[in-house]
Amino acid sequence: MSEKKSHLIHELFVRNRHALTAYLARRVGSEAAHDLLQETFVRALRHDRFDDVADPPAFLQRIASNLTRDFGRRRRTEAKYLSFDRILGDPPSWDAPQDEIADRDRRAQRLAAAIEALPPRCREVFELCAFEDMPFPDVARRLGVTERMVRQHMRIAMQRCWAAIR
C-alpha cells in the first residue's frame, strides 16, 4: 500500500468516522456499528483504484450502505434458522445425553434441507408465516395471491417439514 493511500485513508477516517458510525448505528445498532465501520475502511484500503475515486466520502458511504444490507440479510438468515426451535421444540438441556443432542441436530439439518427443497413460492409463503409471524391475509396481499393459495402452500410446506423431522 502506498504512503499516499495510507495517509488519505487515515484522513478520511478522522473526518468521517463519527458520521459513518452514527449512520451505521441507526441501521444496525451500536454494537455492530463499530465492526461495520472497521470493515468499511478495510474494504476501502483493499480497493485497487481508490486513488481514482472521485468522491471518497460518498464511496465510504456506499460501502457502509452495502455492508448494512449484507448485515440485514445475514441477520434474517440467522433468525430463520435459529427459529427452528419453534418447529423442533425446545432444545435438549445442557446435561442431556449426547445422542439426544445429535438427534436434534440431525432433525434440524433435515428440516433446513426440506425448507430449501420447497418450490420457491411455497418456501416464500412458509418463511413469511413461520419465521416472520406474518398472518395469512398479509402474506396473500404481499405476494398478490389469494388467502386460499397461502393456506395451500403452508399445508404443503408443513407436510414436508413434519415428514423431514420424523
PDB file of C-alpha atoms in Angstrom:
ATOM      1  CA  MET A   1       0.000   0.000   0.000  1.00  0.00           C
ATOM      2  CA  SER A   2       1.337   3.391  -0.912  1.00  0.00           C
ATOM      3  CA  GLU A   3       2.102   6.029   1.680  1.00  0.00           C
ATOM      4  CA  LYS A   4      -0.266   8.392  -0.143  1.00  0.00           C
ATOM      5  CA  LYS A   5      -3.152   5.943   0.028  1.00  0.00           C
ATOM      6  CA  SER A   6      -2.487   5.204   3.690  1.00  0.00           C
ATOM      7  CA  HIS A   7      -2.461   8.914   4.513  1.00  0.00           C
ATOM      8  CA  LEU A   8      -5.667   9.516   2.520  1.00  0.00           C
ATOM      9  CA  ILE A   9      -7.489   6.677   4.276  1.00  0.00           C
ATOM     10  CA  HIS A  10      -6.301   7.942   7.650  1.00  0.00           C
ATOM     11  CA  GLU A  11      -7.550  11.467   6.891  1.00  0.00           C
ATOM     12  CA  LEU A  12     -10.892  10.080   5.680  1.00  0.00           C
ATOM     13  CA  PHE A  13     -11.176   8.026   8.841  1.00  0.00           C
ATOM     14  CA  VAL A  14     -10.535  11.017  11.081  1.00  0.00           C
ATOM     15  CA  ARG A  15     -13.019  13.213   9.173  1.00  0.00           C
ATOM     16  CA  ASN A  16     -15.783  10.642   8.572  1.00  0.00           C
ATOM     17  CA  ARG A  17     -15.747   8.105  11.389  1.00  0.00           C
ATOM     18  CA  HIS A  18     -18.321   9.854  13.579  1.00  0.00           C
ATOM     19  CA  ALA A  19     -20.817  10.384  10.761  1.00  0.00           C
ATOM     20  CA  LEU A  20     -20.352   6.838   9.464  1.00  0.00           C
ATOM     21  CA  THR A  21     -20.624   5.377  12.965  1.00  0.00           C
ATOM     22  CA  ALA A  22     -23.869   7.296  13.546  1.00  0.00           C
ATOM     23  CA  TYR A  23     -25.226   6.116  10.184  1.00  0.00           C
ATOM     24  CA  LEU A  24     -24.293   2.508  10.895  1.00  0.00           C
ATOM     25  CA  ALA A  25     -25.649   2.634  14.463  1.00  0.00           C
ATOM     26  CA  ARG A  26     -29.037   3.834  13.171  1.00  0.00           C
ATOM     27  CA  ARG A  27     -29.143   0.932  10.738  1.00  0.00           C
ATOM     28  CA  VAL A  28     -27.662  -1.986  12.700  1.00  0.00           C
ATOM     29  CA  GLY A  29     -27.297  -0.880  16.324  1.00  0.00           C
ATOM     30  CA  SER A  30     -24.293   0.458  18.182  1.00  0.00           C
ATOM     31  CA  GLU A  31     -22.651  -2.918  18.839  1.00  0.00           C
ATOM     32  CA  ALA A  32     -22.411  -3.926  15.197  1.00  0.00           C
ATOM     33  CA  ALA A  33     -21.741  -0.363  14.002  1.00  0.00           C
ATOM     34  CA  HIS A  34     -18.112  -0.380  15.151  1.00  0.00           C
ATOM     35  CA  ASP A  35     -17.390  -3.671  13.395  1.00  0.00           C
ATOM     36  CA  LEU A  36     -19.001  -2.449  10.197  1.00  0.00           C
ATOM     37  CA  LEU A  37     -17.098   0.841  10.420  1.00  0.00           C
ATOM     38  CA  GLN A  38     -13.864  -1.100  10.581  1.00  0.00           C
ATOM     39  CA  GLU A  39     -14.941  -3.298   7.666  1.00  0.00           C
ATOM     40  CA  THR A  40     -15.836  -0.178   5.655  1.00  0.00           C
ATOM     41  CA  PHE A  41     -12.290   1.121   5.924  1.00  0.00           C
ATOM     42  CA  VAL A  42     -10.744  -2.305   5.344  1.00  0.00           C
ATOM     43  CA  ARG A  43     -12.668  -2.562   2.083  1.00  0.00           C
ATOM     44  CA  ALA A  44     -11.602   0.942   1.100  1.00  0.00           C
ATOM     45  CA  LEU A  45      -7.973   0.014   1.791  1.00  0.00           C
ATOM     46  CA  ARG A  46      -8.314  -3.113  -0.338  1.00  0.00           C
ATOM     47  CA  HIS A  47      -9.853  -1.220  -3.257  1.00  0.00           C
ATOM     48  CA  ASP A  48      -7.290  -1.366  -6.056  1.00  0.00           C
ATOM     49  CA  ARG A  49      -8.100   2.005  -7.566  1.00  0.00           C
ATOM     50  CA  PHE A  50      -9.004   4.025  -4.508  1.00  0.00           C
ATOM     51  CA  ASP A  51      -6.832   6.903  -5.725  1.00  0.00           C
ATOM     52  CA  ASP A  52      -9.187   7.272  -8.724  1.00  0.00           C
ATOM     53  CA  VAL A  53     -12.353   7.576  -6.611  1.00  0.00           C
ATOM     54  CA  ALA A  54     -13.921  10.961  -7.356  1.00  0.00           C
ATOM     55  CA  ASP A  55     -15.754  11.400  -4.032  1.00  0.00           C
ATOM     56  CA  PRO A  56     -14.101   9.313  -1.278  1.00  0.00           C
ATOM     57  CA  PRO A  57     -16.660  10.159   1.476  1.00  0.00           C
ATOM     58  CA  ALA A  58     -19.517   9.108  -0.841  1.00  0.00           C
ATOM     59  CA  PHE A  59     -17.566   5.954  -1.696  1.00  0.00           C
ATOM     60  CA  LEU A  60     -17.223   5.147   2.020  1.00  0.00           C
ATOM     61  CA  GLN A  61     -20.951   5.784   2.466  1.00  0.00           C
ATOM     62  CA  ARG A  62     -21.719   3.352  -0.378  1.00  0.00           C
ATOM     63  CA  ILE A  63     -19.501   0.685   1.199  1.00  0.00           C
ATOM     64  CA  ALA A  64     -21.205   1.220   4.578  1.00  0.00           C
ATOM     65  CA  SER A  65     -24.636   1.056   2.945  1.00  0.00           C
ATOM     66  CA  ASN A  66     -23.766  -2.228   1.223  1.00  0.00           C
ATOM     67  CA  LEU A  67     -22.425  -3.630   4.491  1.00  0.00           C
ATOM     68  CA  THR A  68     -25.657  -2.761   6.327  1.00  0.00           C
ATOM     69  CA  ARG A  69     -27.656  -4.512   3.609  1.00  0.00           C
ATOM     70  CA  ASP A  70     -25.431  -7.590   3.883  1.00  0.00           C
ATOM     71  CA  PHE A  71     -25.709  -7.450   7.670  1.00  0.00           C
ATOM     72  CA  GLY A  72     -29.516  -7.364   7.444  1.00  0.00           C
ATOM     73  CA  ARG A  73     -29.597 -10.338   5.084  1.00  0.00           C
ATOM     74  CA  ARG A  74     -27.281 -12.278   7.340  1.00  0.00           C
ATOM     75  CA  ARG A  75     -29.428 -11.495  10.390  1.00  0.00           C
ATOM     76  CA  ARG A  76     -32.617 -12.585   8.598  1.00  0.00           C
ATOM     77  CA  THR A  77     -30.970 -15.830   7.542  1.00  0.00           C
ATOM     78  CA  GLU A  78     -29.690 -16.459  11.064  1.00  0.00           C
ATOM     79  CA  ALA A  79     -33.103 -15.694  12.543  1.00  0.00           C
ATOM     80  CA  LYS A  80     -34.739 -18.045  10.098  1.00  0.00           C
ATOM     81  CA  TYR A  81     -32.536 -20.951  11.074  1.00  0.00           C
ATOM     82  CA  LEU A  82     -32.373 -20.107  14.750  1.00  0.00           C
ATOM     83  CA  SER A  83     -36.156 -20.100  14.947  1.00  0.00           C
ATOM     84  CA  PHE A  84     -36.267 -23.776  14.051  1.00  0.00           C
ATOM     85  CA  ASP A  85     -36.800 -24.226  17.789  1.00  0.00           C
ATOM     86  CA  ARG A  86     -40.440 -23.353  17.214  1.00  0.00           C
ATOM     87  CA  ILE A  87     -40.826 -26.340  14.912  1.00  0.00           C
ATOM     88  CA  LEU A  88     -38.346 -28.695  16.544  1.00  0.00           C
ATOM     89  CA  GLY A  89     -39.401 -27.922  20.095  1.00  0.00           C
ATOM     90  CA  ASP A  90     -37.192 -26.894  22.967  1.00  0.00           C
ATOM     91  CA  PRO A  91     -33.534 -27.857  22.658  1.00  0.00           C
ATOM     92  CA  PRO A  92     -32.227 -30.567  24.969  1.00  0.00           C
ATOM     93  CA  SER A  93     -30.817 -29.408  28.279  1.00  0.00           C
ATOM     94  CA  TRP A  94     -27.070 -28.952  28.617  1.00  0.00           C
ATOM     95  CA  ASP A  95     -26.787 -32.222  30.509  1.00  0.00           C
ATOM     96  CA  ALA A  96     -28.875 -34.257  28.048  1.00  0.00           C
ATOM     97  CA  PRO A  97     -27.351 -37.436  26.623  1.00  0.00           C
ATOM     98  CA  GLN A  98     -25.157 -36.835  23.590  1.00  0.00           C
ATOM     99  CA  ASP A  99     -27.350 -38.992  21.357  1.00  0.00           C
ATOM    100  CA  GLU A 100     -30.373 -36.778  22.147  1.00  0.00           C
ATOM    101  CA  ILE A 101     -28.386 -33.682  21.177  1.00  0.00           C
ATOM    102  CA  ALA A 102     -27.102 -35.337  17.999  1.00  0.00           C
ATOM    103  CA  ASP A 103     -30.631 -36.471  17.099  1.00  0.00           C
ATOM    104  CA  ARG A 104     -31.947 -32.915  17.358  1.00  0.00           C
ATOM    105  CA  ASP A 105     -29.066 -31.635  15.219  1.00  0.00           C
ATOM    106  CA  ARG A 106     -29.852 -34.237  12.537  1.00  0.00           C
ATOM    107  CA  ARG A 107     -33.539 -33.287  12.604  1.00  0.00           C
ATOM    108  CA  ALA A 108     -32.603 -29.594  12.285  1.00  0.00           C
ATOM    109  CA  GLN A 109     -30.449 -30.372   9.253  1.00  0.00           C
ATOM    110  CA  ARG A 110     -33.252 -32.395   7.659  1.00  0.00           C
ATOM    111  CA  LEU A 111     -35.696 -29.556   8.348  1.00  0.00           C
ATOM    112  CA  ALA A 112     -33.374 -26.992   6.746  1.00  0.00           C
ATOM    113  CA  ALA A 113     -32.964 -29.239   3.700  1.00  0.00           C
ATOM    114  CA  ALA A 114     -36.747 -29.728   3.453  1.00  0.00           C
ATOM    115  CA  ILE A 115     -37.328 -25.974   3.539  1.00  0.00           C
ATOM    116  CA  GLU A 116     -34.662 -25.347   0.915  1.00  0.00           C
ATOM    117  CA  ALA A 117     -36.227 -28.041  -1.296  1.00  0.00           C
ATOM    118  CA  LEU A 118     -39.663 -26.392  -1.262  1.00  0.00           C
ATOM    119  CA  PRO A 119     -40.807 -24.772  -4.507  1.00  0.00           C
ATOM    120  CA  PRO A 120     -39.849 -21.073  -4.437  1.00  0.00           C
ATOM    121  CA  ARG A 121     -43.330 -19.614  -3.845  1.00  0.00           C
ATOM    122  CA  CYS A 122     -44.156 -22.301  -1.281  1.00  0.00           C
ATOM    123  CA  ARG A 123     -40.885 -21.593   0.557  1.00  0.00           C
ATOM    124  CA  GLU A 124     -41.557 -17.859   0.456  1.00  0.00           C
ATOM    125  CA  VAL A 125     -45.025 -18.334   1.966  1.00  0.00           C
ATOM    126  CA  PHE A 126     -43.648 -20.693   4.612  1.00  0.00           C
ATOM    127  CA  GLU A 127     -40.828 -18.333   5.611  1.00  0.00           C
ATOM    128  CA  LEU A 128     -43.160 -15.330   5.871  1.00  0.00           C
ATOM    129  CA  CYS A 129     -45.649 -17.253   8.007  1.00  0.00           C
ATOM    130  CA  ALA A 130     -43.320 -19.383  10.109  1.00  0.00           C
ATOM    131  CA  PHE A 131     -40.316 -17.143  10.596  1.00  0.00           C
ATOM    132  CA  GLU A 132     -41.734 -13.637  10.305  1.00  0.00           C
ATOM    133  CA  ASP A 133     -45.066 -14.423  12.020  1.00  0.00           C
ATOM    134  CA  MET A 134     -46.978 -12.813   9.177  1.00  0.00           C
ATOM    135  CA  PRO A 135     -50.706 -13.677   9.144  1.00  0.00           C
ATOM    136  CA  PHE A 136     -52.125 -15.400   6.067  1.00  0.00           C
ATOM    137  CA  PRO A 137     -54.096 -12.359   4.834  1.00  0.00           C
ATOM    138  CA  ASP A 138     -50.947 -10.191   4.981  1.00  0.00           C
ATOM    139  CA  VAL A 139     -48.915 -12.825   3.139  1.00  0.00           C
ATOM    140  CA  ALA A 140     -51.614 -13.063   0.469  1.00  0.00           C
ATOM    141  CA  ARG A 141     -51.631  -9.287  -0.032  1.00  0.00           C
ATOM    142  CA  ARG A 142     -47.847  -9.066  -0.076  1.00  0.00           C
ATOM    143  CA  LEU A 143     -47.449 -11.832  -2.637  1.00  0.00           C
ATOM    144  CA  GLY A 144     -50.525 -10.972  -4.688  1.00  0.00           C
ATOM    145  CA  VAL A 145     -52.201 -14.346  -4.219  1.00  0.00           C
ATOM    146  CA  THR A 146     -55.393 -15.488  -2.541  1.00  0.00           C
ATOM    147  CA  GLU A 147     -55.510 -16.456   1.091  1.00  0.00           C
ATOM    148  CA  ARG A 148     -56.632 -19.902  -0.048  1.00  0.00           C
ATOM    149  CA  MET A 149     -53.393 -20.239  -2.048  1.00  0.00           C
ATOM    150  CA  VAL A 150     -51.368 -19.193   1.024  1.00  0.00           C
ATOM    151  CA  ARG A 151     -53.100 -21.917   3.058  1.00  0.00           C
ATOM    152  CA  GLN A 152     -52.398 -24.462   0.341  1.00  0.00           C
ATOM    153  CA  HIS A 153     -48.689 -23.540   0.229  1.00  0.00           C
ATOM    154  CA  MET A 154     -48.497 -23.739   4.030  1.00  0.00           C
ATOM    155  CA  ARG A 155     -50.185 -27.141   4.074  1.00  0.00           C
ATOM    156  CA  ILE A 156     -47.640 -28.493   1.584  1.00  0.00           C
ATOM    157  CA  ALA A 157     -44.714 -26.899   3.434  1.00  0.00           C
ATOM    158  CA  MET A 158     -45.821 -28.212   6.818  1.00  0.00           C
ATOM    159  CA  GLN A 159     -46.376 -31.726   5.476  1.00  0.00           C
ATOM    160  CA  ARG A 160     -42.857 -31.778   4.050  1.00  0.00           C
ATOM    161  CA  CYS A 161     -41.323 -30.277   7.178  1.00  0.00           C
ATOM    162  CA  TRP A 162     -43.041 -32.722   9.506  1.00  0.00           C
ATOM    163  CA  ALA A 163     -42.085 -35.628   7.244  1.00  0.00           C
ATOM    164  CA  ALA A 164     -38.464 -34.466   7.320  1.00  0.00           C
ATOM    165  CA  ILE A 165     -38.155 -34.370  11.099  1.00  0.00           C
ATOM    166  CA  ARG A 166     -39.936 -37.614  11.907  1.00  0.00           C
TER     167      ARG A 166
END
